[in-house]
GROMACS .gro file of C-alpha atoms in nm:
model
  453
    1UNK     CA    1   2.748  11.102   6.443
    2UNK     CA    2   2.783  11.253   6.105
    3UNK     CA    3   2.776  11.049   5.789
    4UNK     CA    4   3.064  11.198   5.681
    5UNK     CA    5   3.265  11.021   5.941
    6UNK     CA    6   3.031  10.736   5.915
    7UNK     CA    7   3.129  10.672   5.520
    8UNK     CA    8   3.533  10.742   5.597
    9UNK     CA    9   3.560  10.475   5.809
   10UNK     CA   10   3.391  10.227   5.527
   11UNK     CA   11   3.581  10.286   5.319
   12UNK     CA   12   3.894  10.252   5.588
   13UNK     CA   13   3.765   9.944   5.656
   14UNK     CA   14   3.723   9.797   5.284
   15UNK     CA   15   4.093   9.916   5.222
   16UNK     CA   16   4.206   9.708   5.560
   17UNK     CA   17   4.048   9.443   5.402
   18UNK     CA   18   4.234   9.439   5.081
   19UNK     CA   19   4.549   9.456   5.233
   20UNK     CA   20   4.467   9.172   5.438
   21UNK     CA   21   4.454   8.918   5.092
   22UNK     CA   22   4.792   8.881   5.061
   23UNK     CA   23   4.846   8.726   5.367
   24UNK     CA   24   4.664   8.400   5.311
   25UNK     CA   25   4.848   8.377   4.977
   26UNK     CA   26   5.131   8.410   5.139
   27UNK     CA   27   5.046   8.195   5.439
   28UNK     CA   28   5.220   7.798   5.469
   29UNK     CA   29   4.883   7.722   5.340
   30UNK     CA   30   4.969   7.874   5.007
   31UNK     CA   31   5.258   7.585   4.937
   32UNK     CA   32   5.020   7.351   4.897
   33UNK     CA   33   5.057   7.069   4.582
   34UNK     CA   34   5.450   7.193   4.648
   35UNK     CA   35   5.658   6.887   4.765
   36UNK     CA   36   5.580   6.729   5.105
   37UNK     CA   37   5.895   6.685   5.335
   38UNK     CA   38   5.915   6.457   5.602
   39UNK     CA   39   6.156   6.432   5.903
   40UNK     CA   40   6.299   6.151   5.762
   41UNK     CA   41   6.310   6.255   5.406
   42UNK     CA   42   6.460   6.569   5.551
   43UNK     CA   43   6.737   6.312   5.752
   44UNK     CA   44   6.758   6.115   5.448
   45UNK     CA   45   6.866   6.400   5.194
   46UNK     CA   46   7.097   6.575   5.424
   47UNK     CA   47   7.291   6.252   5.497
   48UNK     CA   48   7.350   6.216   5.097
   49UNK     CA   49   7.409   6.570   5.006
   50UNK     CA   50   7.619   6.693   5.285
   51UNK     CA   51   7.925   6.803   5.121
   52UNK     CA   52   8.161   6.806   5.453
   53UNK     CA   53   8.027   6.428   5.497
   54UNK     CA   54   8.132   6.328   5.145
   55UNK     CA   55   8.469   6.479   5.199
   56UNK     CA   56   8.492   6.252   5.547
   57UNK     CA   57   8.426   5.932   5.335
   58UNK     CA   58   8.649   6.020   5.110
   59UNK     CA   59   8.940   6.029   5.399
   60UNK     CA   60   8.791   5.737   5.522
   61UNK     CA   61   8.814   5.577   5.184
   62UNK     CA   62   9.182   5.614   5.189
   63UNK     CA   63   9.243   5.521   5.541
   64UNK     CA   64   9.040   5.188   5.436
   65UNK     CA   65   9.286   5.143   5.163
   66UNK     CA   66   9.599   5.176   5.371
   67UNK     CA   67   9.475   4.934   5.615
   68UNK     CA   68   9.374   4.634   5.331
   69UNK     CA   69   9.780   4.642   5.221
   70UNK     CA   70   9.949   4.652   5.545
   71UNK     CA   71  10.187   4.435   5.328
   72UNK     CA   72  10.310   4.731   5.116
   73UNK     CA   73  10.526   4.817   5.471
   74UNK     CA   74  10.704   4.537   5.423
   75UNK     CA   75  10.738   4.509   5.002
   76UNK     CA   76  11.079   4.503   4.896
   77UNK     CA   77  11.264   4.849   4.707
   78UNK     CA   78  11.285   4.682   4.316
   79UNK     CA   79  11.550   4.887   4.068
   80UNK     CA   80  11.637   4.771   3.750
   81UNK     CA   81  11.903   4.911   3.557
   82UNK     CA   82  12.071   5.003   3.197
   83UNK     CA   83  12.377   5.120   3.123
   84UNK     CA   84  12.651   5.135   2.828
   85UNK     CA   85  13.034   5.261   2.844
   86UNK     CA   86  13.332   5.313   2.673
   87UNK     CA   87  13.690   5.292   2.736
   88UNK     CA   88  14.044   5.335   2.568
   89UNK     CA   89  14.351   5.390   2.674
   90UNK     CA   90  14.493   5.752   2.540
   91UNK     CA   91  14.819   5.657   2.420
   92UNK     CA   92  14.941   5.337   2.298
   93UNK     CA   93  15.272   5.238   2.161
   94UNK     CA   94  15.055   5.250   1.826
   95UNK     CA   95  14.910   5.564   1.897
   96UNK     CA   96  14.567   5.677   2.012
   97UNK     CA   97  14.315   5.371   1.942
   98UNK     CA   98  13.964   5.531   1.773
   99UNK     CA   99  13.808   5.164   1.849
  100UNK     CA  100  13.846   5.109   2.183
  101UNK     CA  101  13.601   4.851   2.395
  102UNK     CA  102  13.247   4.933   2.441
  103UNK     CA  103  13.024   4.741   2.672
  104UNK     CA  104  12.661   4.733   2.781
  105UNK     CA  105  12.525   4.634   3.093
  106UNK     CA  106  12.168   4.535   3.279
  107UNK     CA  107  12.110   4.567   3.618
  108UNK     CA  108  11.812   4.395   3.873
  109UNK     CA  109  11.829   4.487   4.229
  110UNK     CA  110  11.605   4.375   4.539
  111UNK     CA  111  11.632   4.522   4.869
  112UNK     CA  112  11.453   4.453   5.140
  113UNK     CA  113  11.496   4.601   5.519
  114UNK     CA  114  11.336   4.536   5.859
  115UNK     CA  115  11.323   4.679   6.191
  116UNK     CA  116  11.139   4.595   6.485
  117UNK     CA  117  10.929   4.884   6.471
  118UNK     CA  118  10.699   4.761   6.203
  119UNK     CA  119  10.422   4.551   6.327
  120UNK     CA  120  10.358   4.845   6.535
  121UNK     CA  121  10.348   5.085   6.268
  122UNK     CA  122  10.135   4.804   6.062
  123UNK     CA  123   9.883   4.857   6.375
  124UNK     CA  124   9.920   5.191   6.381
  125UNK     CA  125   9.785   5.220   6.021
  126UNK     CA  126   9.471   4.950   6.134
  127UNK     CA  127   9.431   5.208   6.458
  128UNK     CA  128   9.386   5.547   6.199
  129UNK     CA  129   9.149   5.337   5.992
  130UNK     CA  130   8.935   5.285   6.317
  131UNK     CA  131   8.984   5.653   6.404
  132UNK     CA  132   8.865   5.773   6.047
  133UNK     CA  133   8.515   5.514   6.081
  134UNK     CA  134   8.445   5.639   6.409
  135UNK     CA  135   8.515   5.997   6.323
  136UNK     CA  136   8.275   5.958   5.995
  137UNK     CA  137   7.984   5.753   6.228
  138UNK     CA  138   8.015   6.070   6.483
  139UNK     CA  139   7.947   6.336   6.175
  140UNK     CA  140   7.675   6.161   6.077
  141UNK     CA  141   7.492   6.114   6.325
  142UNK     CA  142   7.560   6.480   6.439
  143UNK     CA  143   7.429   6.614   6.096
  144UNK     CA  144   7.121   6.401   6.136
  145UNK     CA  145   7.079   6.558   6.535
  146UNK     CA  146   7.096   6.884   6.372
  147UNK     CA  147   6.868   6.825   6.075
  148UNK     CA  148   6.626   6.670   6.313
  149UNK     CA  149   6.656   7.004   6.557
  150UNK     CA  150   6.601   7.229   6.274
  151UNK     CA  151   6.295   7.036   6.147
  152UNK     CA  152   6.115   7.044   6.505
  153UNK     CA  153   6.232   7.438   6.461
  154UNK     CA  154   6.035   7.504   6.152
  155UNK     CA  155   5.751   7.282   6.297
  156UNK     CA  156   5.676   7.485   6.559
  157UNK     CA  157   5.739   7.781   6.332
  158UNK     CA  158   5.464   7.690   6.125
  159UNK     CA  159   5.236   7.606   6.418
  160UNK     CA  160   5.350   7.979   6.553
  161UNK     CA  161   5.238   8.073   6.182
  162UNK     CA  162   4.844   7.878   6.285
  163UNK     CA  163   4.824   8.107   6.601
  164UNK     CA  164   4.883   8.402   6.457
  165UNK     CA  165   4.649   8.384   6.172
  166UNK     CA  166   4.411   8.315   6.438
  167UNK     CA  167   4.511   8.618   6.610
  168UNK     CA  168   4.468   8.829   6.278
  169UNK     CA  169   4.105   8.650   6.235
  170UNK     CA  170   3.989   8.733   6.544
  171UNK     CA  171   4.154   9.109   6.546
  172UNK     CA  172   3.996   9.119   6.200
  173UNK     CA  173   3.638   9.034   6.315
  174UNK     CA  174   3.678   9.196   6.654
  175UNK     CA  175   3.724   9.535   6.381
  176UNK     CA  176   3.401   9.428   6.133
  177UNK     CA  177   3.219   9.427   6.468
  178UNK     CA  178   3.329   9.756   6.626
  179UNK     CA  179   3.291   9.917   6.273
  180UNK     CA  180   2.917   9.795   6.280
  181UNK     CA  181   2.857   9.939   6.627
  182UNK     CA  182   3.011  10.222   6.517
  183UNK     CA  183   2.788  10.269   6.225
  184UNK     CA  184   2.476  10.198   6.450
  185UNK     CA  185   2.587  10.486   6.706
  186UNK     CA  186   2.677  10.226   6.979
  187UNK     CA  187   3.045  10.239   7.007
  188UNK     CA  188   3.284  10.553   6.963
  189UNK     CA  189   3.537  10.692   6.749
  190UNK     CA  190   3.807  10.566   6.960
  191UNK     CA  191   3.754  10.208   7.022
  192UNK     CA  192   3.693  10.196   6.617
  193UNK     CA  193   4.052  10.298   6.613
  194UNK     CA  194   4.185  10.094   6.810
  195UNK     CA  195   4.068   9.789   6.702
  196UNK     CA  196   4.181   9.843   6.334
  197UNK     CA  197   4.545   9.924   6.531
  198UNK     CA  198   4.523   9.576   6.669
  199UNK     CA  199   4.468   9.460   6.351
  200UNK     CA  200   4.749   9.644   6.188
  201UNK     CA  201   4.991   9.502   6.441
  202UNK     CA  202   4.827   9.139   6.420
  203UNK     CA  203   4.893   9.193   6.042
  204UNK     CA  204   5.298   9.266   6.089
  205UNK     CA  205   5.347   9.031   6.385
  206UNK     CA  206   5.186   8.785   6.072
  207UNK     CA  207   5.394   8.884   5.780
  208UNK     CA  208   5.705   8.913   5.957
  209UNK     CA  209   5.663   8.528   6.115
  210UNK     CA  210   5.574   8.407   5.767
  211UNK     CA  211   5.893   8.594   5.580
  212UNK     CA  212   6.098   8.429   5.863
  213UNK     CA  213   5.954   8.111   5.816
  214UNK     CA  214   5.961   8.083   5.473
  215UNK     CA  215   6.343   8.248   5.459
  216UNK     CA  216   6.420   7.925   5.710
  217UNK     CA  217   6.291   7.678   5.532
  218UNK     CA  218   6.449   7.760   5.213
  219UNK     CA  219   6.807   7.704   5.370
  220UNK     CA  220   6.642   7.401   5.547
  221UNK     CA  221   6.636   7.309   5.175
  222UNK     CA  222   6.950   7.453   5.075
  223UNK     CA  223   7.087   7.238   5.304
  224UNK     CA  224   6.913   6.923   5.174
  225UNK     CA  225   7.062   7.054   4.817
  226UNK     CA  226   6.712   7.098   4.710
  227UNK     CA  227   6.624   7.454   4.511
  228UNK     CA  228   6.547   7.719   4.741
  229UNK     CA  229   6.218   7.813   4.550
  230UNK     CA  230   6.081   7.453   4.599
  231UNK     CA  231   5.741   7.509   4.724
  232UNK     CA  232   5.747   7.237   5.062
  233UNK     CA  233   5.503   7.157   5.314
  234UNK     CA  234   5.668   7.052   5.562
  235UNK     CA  235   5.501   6.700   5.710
  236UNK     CA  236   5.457   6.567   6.098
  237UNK     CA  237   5.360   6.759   6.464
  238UNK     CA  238   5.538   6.774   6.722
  239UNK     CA  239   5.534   6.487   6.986
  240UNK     CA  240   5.726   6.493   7.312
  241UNK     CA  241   5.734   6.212   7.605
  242UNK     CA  242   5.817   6.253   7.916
  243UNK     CA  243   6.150   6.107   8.038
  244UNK     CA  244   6.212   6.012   8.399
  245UNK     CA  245   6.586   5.892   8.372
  246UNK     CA  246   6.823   5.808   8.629
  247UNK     CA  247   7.162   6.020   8.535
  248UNK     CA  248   7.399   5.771   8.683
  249UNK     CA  249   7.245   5.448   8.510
  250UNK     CA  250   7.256   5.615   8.200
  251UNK     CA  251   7.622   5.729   8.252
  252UNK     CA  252   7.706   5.371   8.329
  253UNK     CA  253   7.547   5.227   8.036
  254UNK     CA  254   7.624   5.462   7.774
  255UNK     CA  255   7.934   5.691   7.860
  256UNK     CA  256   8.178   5.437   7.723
  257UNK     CA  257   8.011   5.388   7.403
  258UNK     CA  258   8.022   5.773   7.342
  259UNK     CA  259   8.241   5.897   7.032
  260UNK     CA  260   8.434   6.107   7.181
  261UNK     CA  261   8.522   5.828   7.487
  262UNK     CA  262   8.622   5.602   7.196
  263UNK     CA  263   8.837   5.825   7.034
  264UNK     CA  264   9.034   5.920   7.343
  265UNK     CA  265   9.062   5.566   7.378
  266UNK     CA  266   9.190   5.478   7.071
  267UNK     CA  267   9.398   5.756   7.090
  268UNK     CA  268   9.558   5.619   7.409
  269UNK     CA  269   9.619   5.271   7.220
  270UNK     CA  270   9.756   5.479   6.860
  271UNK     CA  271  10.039   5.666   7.147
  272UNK     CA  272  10.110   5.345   7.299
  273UNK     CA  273  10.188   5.176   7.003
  274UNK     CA  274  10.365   5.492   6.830
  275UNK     CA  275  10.570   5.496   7.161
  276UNK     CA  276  10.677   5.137   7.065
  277UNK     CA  277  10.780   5.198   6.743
  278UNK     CA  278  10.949   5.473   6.787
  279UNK     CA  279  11.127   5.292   7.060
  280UNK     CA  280  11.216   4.998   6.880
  281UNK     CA  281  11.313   5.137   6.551
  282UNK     CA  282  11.510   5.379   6.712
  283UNK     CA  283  11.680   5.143   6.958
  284UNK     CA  284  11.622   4.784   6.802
  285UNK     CA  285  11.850   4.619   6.521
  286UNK     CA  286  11.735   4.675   6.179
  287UNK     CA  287  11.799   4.400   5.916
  288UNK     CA  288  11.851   4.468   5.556
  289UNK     CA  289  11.908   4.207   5.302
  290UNK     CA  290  12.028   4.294   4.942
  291UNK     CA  291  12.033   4.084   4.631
  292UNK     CA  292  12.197   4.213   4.225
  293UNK     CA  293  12.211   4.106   3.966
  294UNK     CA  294  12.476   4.231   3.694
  295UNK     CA  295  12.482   4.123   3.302
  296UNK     CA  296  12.752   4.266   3.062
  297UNK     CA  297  12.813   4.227   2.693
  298UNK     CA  298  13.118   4.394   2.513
  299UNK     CA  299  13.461   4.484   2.575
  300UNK     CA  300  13.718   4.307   2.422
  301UNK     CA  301  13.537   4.055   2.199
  302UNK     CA  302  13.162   4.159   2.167
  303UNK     CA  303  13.007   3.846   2.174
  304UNK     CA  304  13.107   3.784   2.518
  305UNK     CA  305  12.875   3.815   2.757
  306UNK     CA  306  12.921   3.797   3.162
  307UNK     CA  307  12.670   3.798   3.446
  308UNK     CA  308  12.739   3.845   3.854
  309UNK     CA  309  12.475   3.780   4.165
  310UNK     CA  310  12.602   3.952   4.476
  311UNK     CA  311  12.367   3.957   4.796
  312UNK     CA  312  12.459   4.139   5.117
  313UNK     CA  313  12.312   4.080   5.461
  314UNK     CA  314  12.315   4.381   5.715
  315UNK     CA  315  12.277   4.392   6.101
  316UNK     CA  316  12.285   4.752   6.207
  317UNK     CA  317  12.279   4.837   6.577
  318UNK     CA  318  12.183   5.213   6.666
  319UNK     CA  319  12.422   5.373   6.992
  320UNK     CA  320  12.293   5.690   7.020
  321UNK     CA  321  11.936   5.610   7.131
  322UNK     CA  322  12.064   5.513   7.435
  323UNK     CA  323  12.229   5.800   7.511
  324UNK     CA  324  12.015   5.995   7.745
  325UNK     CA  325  12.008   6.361   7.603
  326UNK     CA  326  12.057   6.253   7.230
  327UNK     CA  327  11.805   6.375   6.942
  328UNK     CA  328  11.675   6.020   6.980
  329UNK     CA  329  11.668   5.925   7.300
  330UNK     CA  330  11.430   6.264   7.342
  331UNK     CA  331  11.224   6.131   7.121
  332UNK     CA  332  11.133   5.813   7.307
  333UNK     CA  333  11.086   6.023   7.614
  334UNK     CA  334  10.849   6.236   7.460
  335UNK     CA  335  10.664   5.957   7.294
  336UNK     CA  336  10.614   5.856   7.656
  337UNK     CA  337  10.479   6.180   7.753
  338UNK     CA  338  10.226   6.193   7.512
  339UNK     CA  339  10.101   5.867   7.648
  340UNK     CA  340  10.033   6.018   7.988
  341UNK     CA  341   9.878   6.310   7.852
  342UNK     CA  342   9.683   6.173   7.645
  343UNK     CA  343   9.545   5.984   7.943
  344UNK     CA  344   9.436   6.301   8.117
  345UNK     CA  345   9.256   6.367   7.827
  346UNK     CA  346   9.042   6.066   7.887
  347UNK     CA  347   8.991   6.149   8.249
  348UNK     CA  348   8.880   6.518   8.155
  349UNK     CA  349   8.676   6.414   7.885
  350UNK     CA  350   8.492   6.152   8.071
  351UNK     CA  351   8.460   6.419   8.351
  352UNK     CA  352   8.274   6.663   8.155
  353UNK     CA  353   8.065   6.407   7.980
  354UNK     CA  354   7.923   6.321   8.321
  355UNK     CA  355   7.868   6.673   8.380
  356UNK     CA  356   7.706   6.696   8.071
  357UNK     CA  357   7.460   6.360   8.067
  358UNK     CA  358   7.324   6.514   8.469
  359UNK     CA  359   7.252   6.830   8.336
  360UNK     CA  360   7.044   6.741   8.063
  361UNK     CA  361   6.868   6.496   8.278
  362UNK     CA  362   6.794   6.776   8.557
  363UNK     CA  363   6.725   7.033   8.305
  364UNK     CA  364   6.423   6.797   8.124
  365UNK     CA  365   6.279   6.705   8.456
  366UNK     CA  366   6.232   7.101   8.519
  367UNK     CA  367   6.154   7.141   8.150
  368UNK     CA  368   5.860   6.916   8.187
  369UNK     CA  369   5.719   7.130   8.515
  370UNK     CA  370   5.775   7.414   8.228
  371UNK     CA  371   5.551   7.284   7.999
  372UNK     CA  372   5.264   7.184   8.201
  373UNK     CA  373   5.254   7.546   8.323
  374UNK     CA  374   5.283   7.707   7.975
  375UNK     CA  375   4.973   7.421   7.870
  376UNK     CA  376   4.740   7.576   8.229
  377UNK     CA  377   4.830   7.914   8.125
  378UNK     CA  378   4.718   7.908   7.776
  379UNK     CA  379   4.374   7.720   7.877
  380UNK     CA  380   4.337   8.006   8.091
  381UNK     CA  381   4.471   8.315   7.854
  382UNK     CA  382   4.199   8.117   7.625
  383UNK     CA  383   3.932   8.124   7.919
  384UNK     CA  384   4.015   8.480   7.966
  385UNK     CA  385   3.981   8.588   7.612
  386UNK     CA  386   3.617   8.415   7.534
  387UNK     CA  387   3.514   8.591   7.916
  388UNK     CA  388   3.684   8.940   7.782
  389UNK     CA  389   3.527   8.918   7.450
  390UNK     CA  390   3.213   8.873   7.621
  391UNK     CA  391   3.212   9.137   7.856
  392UNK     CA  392   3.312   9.369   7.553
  393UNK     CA  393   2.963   9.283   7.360
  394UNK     CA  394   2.796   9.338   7.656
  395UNK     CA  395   3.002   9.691   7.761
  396UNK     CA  396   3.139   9.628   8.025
  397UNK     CA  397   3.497   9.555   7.898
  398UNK     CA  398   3.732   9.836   7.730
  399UNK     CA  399   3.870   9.767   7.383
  400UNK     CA  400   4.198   9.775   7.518
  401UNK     CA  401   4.122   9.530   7.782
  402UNK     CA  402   4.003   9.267   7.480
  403UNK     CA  403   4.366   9.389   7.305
  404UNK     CA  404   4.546   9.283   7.587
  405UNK     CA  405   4.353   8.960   7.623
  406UNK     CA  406   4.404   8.863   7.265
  407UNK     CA  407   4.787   8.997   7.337
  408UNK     CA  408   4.778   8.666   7.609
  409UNK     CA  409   4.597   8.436   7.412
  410UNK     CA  410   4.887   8.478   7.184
  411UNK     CA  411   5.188   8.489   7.451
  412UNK     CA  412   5.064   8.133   7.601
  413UNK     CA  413   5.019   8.002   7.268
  414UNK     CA  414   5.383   8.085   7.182
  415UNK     CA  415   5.557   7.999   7.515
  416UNK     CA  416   5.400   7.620   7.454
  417UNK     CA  417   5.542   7.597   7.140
  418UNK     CA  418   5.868   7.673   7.298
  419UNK     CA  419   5.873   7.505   7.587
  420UNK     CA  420   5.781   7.190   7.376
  421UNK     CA  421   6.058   7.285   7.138
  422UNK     CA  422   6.300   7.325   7.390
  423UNK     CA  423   6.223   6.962   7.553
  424UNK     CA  424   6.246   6.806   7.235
  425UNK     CA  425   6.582   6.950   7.160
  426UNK     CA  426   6.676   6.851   7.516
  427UNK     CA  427   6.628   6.511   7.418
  428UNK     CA  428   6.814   6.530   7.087
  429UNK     CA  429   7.100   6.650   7.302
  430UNK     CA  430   7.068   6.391   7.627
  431UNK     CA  431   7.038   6.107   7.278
  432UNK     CA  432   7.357   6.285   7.161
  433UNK     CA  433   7.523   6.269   7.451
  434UNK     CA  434   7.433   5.900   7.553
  435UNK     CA  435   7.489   5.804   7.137
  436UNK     CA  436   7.163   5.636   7.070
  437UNK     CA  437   6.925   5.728   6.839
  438UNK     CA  438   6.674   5.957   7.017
  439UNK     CA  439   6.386   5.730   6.918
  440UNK     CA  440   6.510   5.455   7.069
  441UNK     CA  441   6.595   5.674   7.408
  442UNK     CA  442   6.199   5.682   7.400
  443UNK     CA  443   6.113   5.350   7.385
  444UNK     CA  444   6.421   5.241   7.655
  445UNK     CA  445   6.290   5.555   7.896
  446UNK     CA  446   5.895   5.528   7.877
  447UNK     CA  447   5.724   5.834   7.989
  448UNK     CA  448   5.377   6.048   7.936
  449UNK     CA  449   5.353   6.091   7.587
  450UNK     CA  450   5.139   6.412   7.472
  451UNK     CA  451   5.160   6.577   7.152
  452UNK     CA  452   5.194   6.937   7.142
  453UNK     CA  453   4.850   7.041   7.071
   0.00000   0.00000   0.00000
């Protein structure tokens, strides 16, 4: 072989390395003395800086408010009023009388007016307070699911980010080698090429992971309304147990406690009692009680002064309502209606939660089978490789055979990470669906814990 040839591929080779550098800058190693996030700082910052969440505290702020002064549906209508007049009769046998009587007047009026509708409208306000707390307890605990998801996400990211650089070291050294051989007369042309291919595409498949990574956690930060250029290292490993749970004790246990079983529930109840009210403030007597007070000074003589008190008591007794047909007596009906569909609601809702909770509970049991293959297969893709690599030193293995080795090594190494990912998001949503924290579904449901590497 020339040494023309010989010296162009040196100096190939000392450019390839070159443009390898910035990749370990740019690596997650290259955050390091950057801030170190944890799951549950992560948790922590995303329940305070949430901006929907703040909004839902502030509704349930005011809901809270309404339900400490139930009184104020009761609290009487209070007018006061001032006044001042004049009068004169046009024509007098003297004439037309410039100074005719002026007089001034105060007024204080209380009114106060009942029905039989309003202790259910008083528990009607106590019933949207509930609504508003549960409501507020259900978003949070979402947004913390969802931070938690996207943590385990950029976890196994950043362990994706590991494996590749290993991929890249070994394509990298795998190249060194063949360029040495090469030099020496041993290998050809071809295989020299090829391995500095496999390192260009080990180089992309690295660069492009690490932009995506590092483009994902900086809204993972966004999100925790902490600046986007924040250099993080993100903190913990993934660790998955094994769940063996029996659907239908779990849907006894913890299907009524679930948020959106409450709600309907409480729903139900707000109908029923609307229903009431709107049947007995549209049918029931209403009461209304009236008290005023009257003070005038003038007319006549202007130091005298008078004062009244009148009070008025009122007993009115609606007709209509009870006409079937009438505005109002629709109203009722429909009231009634809502009830009843609002109990279908229930049914449907506890239907698909059912649905839901076996699902998740057959899907991890087949998720688990999932992982234990992807963990054989990549203890054999790495078997295979070291036996490839082997063969290659000693000739009797093709370059591309060794490429499509490494290409294995790789492909099992990613399809753990997923299938590990995928369980533990399974039991985010089965700790969702149940409402407990998915810790705690851990501890209740022991299993085979294994970390993920």
């Amino acid at each position: 072989m020339n040494d023309t040839r010989r010296n162009l591929f040196c100096v190939v080779s000392f450019y390839l390395g070159l443009a390898a550098l910035p990749l370990s800058a740019a690596s997650p190693s290259g955050t390091e003395g950057g801030m170190i996030l944890s799951l549950d700082d992560a948790v922590l910052r995303a329940l305070e800086n949430n901006l929907t969440l703040k909004k839902d505290l502030i509704d349930l702020s005011s809901a809270e408010y309404a339900a400490d002064r139930l009184w104020s549906e009761i609290f009487p209508a209070i007018s006061a009023s001032a006044g001042a007049s004049f009068s004169s009769p046009l024509f007098t046998g003297d004439g037309f009388d410039p100074d005719g009587a002026g007089q001034f007047s105060l007024g204080l009026g209380i009114s106060l007016g009942f029905n039989a509708g309003i202790p259910y409208a008083m528990k009607n306000i106590r019933l949207a307070y509930q609504t508003k707390m549960l409501n507020y307890e259900d978003a949070r605990n979402q947004l913390e699911i969802q931070t938690t998801k996207d943590f385990y996400s950029l976890l196994a990211e950043r362990d994706n980010l590991v494996y590749l650089t290993d991929i890249y070291n070994l394509a990298e050294r795998q190249l060194a080698r063949n360029q040495t051989a090469f030099n020496n007369g041993i290998v050809g042309e071809l295989t020299v090429m090829q391995s500095r291919l496999s390192l260009e595409n080990a180089r992309y498949n690295l660069s492009a992971a690490n932009l995506a990574y590092t483009s994902r956690v900086g809204e993972l930060l966004a999100a925790l309304g902490i600046d986007q250029d924040t250099q993080a290292v993100l903190e913990g490993k993934i660790e998955i147990t094994r769940i063996d749970a029996d659907a239908e004790e779990l849907i006894r246990n913890y299907l009524p406690q679930r948020p959106d079983i409450v709600s309907r529930r409480q729903e139900i109840e707000r109908l029923e009692t609307e229903e009431k009210q709107i049947t007995l403030s549209a049918r029931g007597p209403s009461l209304n009680l009236s008290t005023q007070w009257t003070g005038r000074n003038g007319g006549q003589s202007a130091d005298t002064f008078t004062d009244s008190l009148s009070g008025t008591a009122t007993v009115s007794i609606p007709i209509d309502p009870w006409i079937p047909g009438t505005s109002k007596s629709q109203s009722v009906q429909n009231a009634k209606l809502a009830v009843d569909k609002a109990k279908l609601d229930l049914k449907i809702a506890e239907d698909s939660a059912k649905t839901q909770i076996r699902s998740l509970v057959s899907n991890l049991r087949n998720s688990w089978d999932s992982i234990e293959i992807a963990r054989f297969s990549q203890r054999v893709a790495e078997r295979s490789y070291e036996l490839t690599e082997q063969g290659f030193r000693n000739g009797t293995v093709e370059s591309l055979t060794l490429e499509d080795a490494r290409n294995n090594l790789a492909n099992a190494r990613q399809r753990l990470l997923q299938s590990e990912l995928a369980y533990q998001t399974m039991i985010l949503d089965l700790s969702a669906a149940l409402n407990i924290n998915w810790k705690d579904l851990n501890k209740m449901i022991p299993g085979e814990s294994r970390e993920s590497r």
